[in-house]
Amino acid sequence: MTRHFLDIDDLSCAELDEVLVLAAQPAATAPPLLAGRGAALVFEKPSLRTRSSTEIAVVALGGHPVYIQGPEVGIDTRETAEDVARTLACYHALICARVLDHQVLVRMAAALDEHDGGIDAPPNGGVPLVNLLSDRAHPCQVIADLLTLRQVFGDLGGRTLAYVGDANNVWRSLALGAAMVGMRVRTAAPDGYGPDADDLARVARLGGEIEVTEDAAEAVAGADAIYTDVWTSMGQEEEAELRRKAFSGFAVDDALLAGAAPGAVVLHCLPAHRGEEISAAVIDGPRSRVWQQAANRMHAMRGLLGWLLAEAGAAKVAP
Ligand code: CP
Ligand code: NVA
């Protein structure tokens, strides 16, 4: 069965380690697994980092990225998500998508699996699907985050990650990914914006240690890494004012960081809003690793795509 990547725990802990090892290797050594082949990149939401890093990762693997905006495709308006997936599999060795609704990815993956090797299979059957962010998850981001933390700390086992902010898509993948590499996770969010019981159970199933609090200082106390994300995610713009009020007191600033471990670093998936979830002094200050983290998006994608293509049997001839 073709391996898809809809969230970080679609990989085993050992597989995540393999991806991280690949991601740490120089781009020049990447095998040309996509030579003469295409990668479809569908975006239903805006992107700066994910689009560019994925395009360049595809090029590093010898392939040709084709950027497709949501309205051009009209997932479930112009045609079904399943037919979009089946069609793209006729031309591409890889399908990557940023979607409004995570369920769309689940349906696309199922459609690709149905056709995997079937009589009416698209010529490129066995095409991996990669989540470039959904309302539920952002696993490609988290590979870059873990790569960055490994570069800073080496082995991450026993280190503490404090996430301050909305327990949304980035948080969900991050909490899972951190648990998979043996980090302790602490989450601070205001009432109503924290993890739900399913989220916590999922982390626990991976053997992860997770603490949830409504006190940001408690989460950050002694932590090795402090992570935040925007208070208002793409698609939630109408809630911006409400969220600004709800999250006041959850800004990552110098006062909050005073309680962190002496060598603590700060990460942010970006885009950042200075003066809201993070102060300018912190994001532009000495603890910040956000540009290393942003650069790692490209290395992480090269590692992930290389791993998925190798799994999919990259030796297939170009269509
Ligand atoms: N961090 C991240 O995914 O950025 P973009 O939305 O710009 O791709
Ligand atoms: N939570 C943010 C992440 C952006 C990369 C959003 O979904 O907009």
PDB file of C-alpha atoms and ligand atoms in Angstrom, residues 43 45-53 98 132-133 138 141 170 227 229 234 268-271 297, ligand 1:
ATOM      1  CA  PHE A  43      -3.074  25.170  -2.326  1.00  0.00           C
ATOM      2  CA  LYS A  45      -4.989  28.601   1.327  1.00  0.00           C
ATOM      3  CA  PRO A  46      -2.106  31.097   1.024  1.00  0.00           C
ATOM      4  CA  SER A  47       1.486  30.050   1.645  1.00  0.00           C
ATOM      5  CA  LEU A  48       4.945  31.559   1.611  1.00  0.00           C
ATOM      6  CA  ARG A  49       7.213  28.970   3.226  1.00  0.00           C
ATOM      7  CA  THR A  50       5.433  25.737   2.370  1.00  0.00           C
ATOM      8  CA  ARG A  51       5.023  26.468  -1.314  1.00  0.00           C
ATOM      9  CA  SER A  52       8.591  27.652  -1.886  1.00  0.00           C
ATOM     10  CA  SER A  53      10.262  25.006   0.263  1.00  0.00           C
ATOM     11  CA  ARG A  98      -2.930  22.419   1.550  1.00  0.00           C
ATOM     12  CA  LEU A 132       0.849  20.742   3.316  1.00  0.00           C
ATOM     13  CA  LEU A 133      -1.443  22.003   6.164  1.00  0.00           C
ATOM     14  CA  HIS A 138       0.736  20.625   9.734  1.00  0.00           C
ATOM     15  CA  GLN A 141       6.237  22.002   9.520  1.00  0.00           C
ATOM     16  CA  VAL A 170       0.515  23.142  14.211  1.00  0.00           C
ATOM     17  CA  TYR A 227       6.965  27.456  20.590  1.00  0.00           C
ATOM     18  CA  ASP A 229       1.816  30.107  16.519  1.00  0.00           C
ATOM     19  CA  MET A 234      -6.095  31.172   8.219  1.00  0.00           C
ATOM     20  CA  HIS A 268       7.533  29.985  15.585  1.00  0.00           C
ATOM     21  CA  CYS A 269       6.185  28.353  12.445  1.00  0.00           C
ATOM     22  CA  LEU A 270       5.569  31.828  10.905  1.00  0.00           C
ATOM     23  CA  PRO A 271       3.907  33.991   9.740  1.00  0.00           C
ATOM     24  CA  ARG A 297      11.350  23.637   5.888  1.00  0.00           C
TER      25      ARG A 297
HETATM   26  N1   CP B   1       4.768  27.918   8.303  1.00  0.00           N
HETATM   27  C1   CP B   1       4.078  27.847   7.175  1.00  0.00           C
HETATM   28  O1   CP B   1       3.473  26.827   6.818  1.00  0.00           O
HETATM   29  O2   CP B   1       4.125  28.975   6.419  1.00  0.00           O
HETATM   30  P1   CP B   1       3.270  29.254   5.120  1.00  0.00           P
HETATM   31  O3   CP B   1       1.824  29.297   5.527  1.00  0.00           O
HETATM   32  O4   CP B   1       3.755  30.579   4.583  1.00  0.00           O
HETATM   33  O5   CP B   1       3.490  28.144   4.126  1.00  0.00           O
END
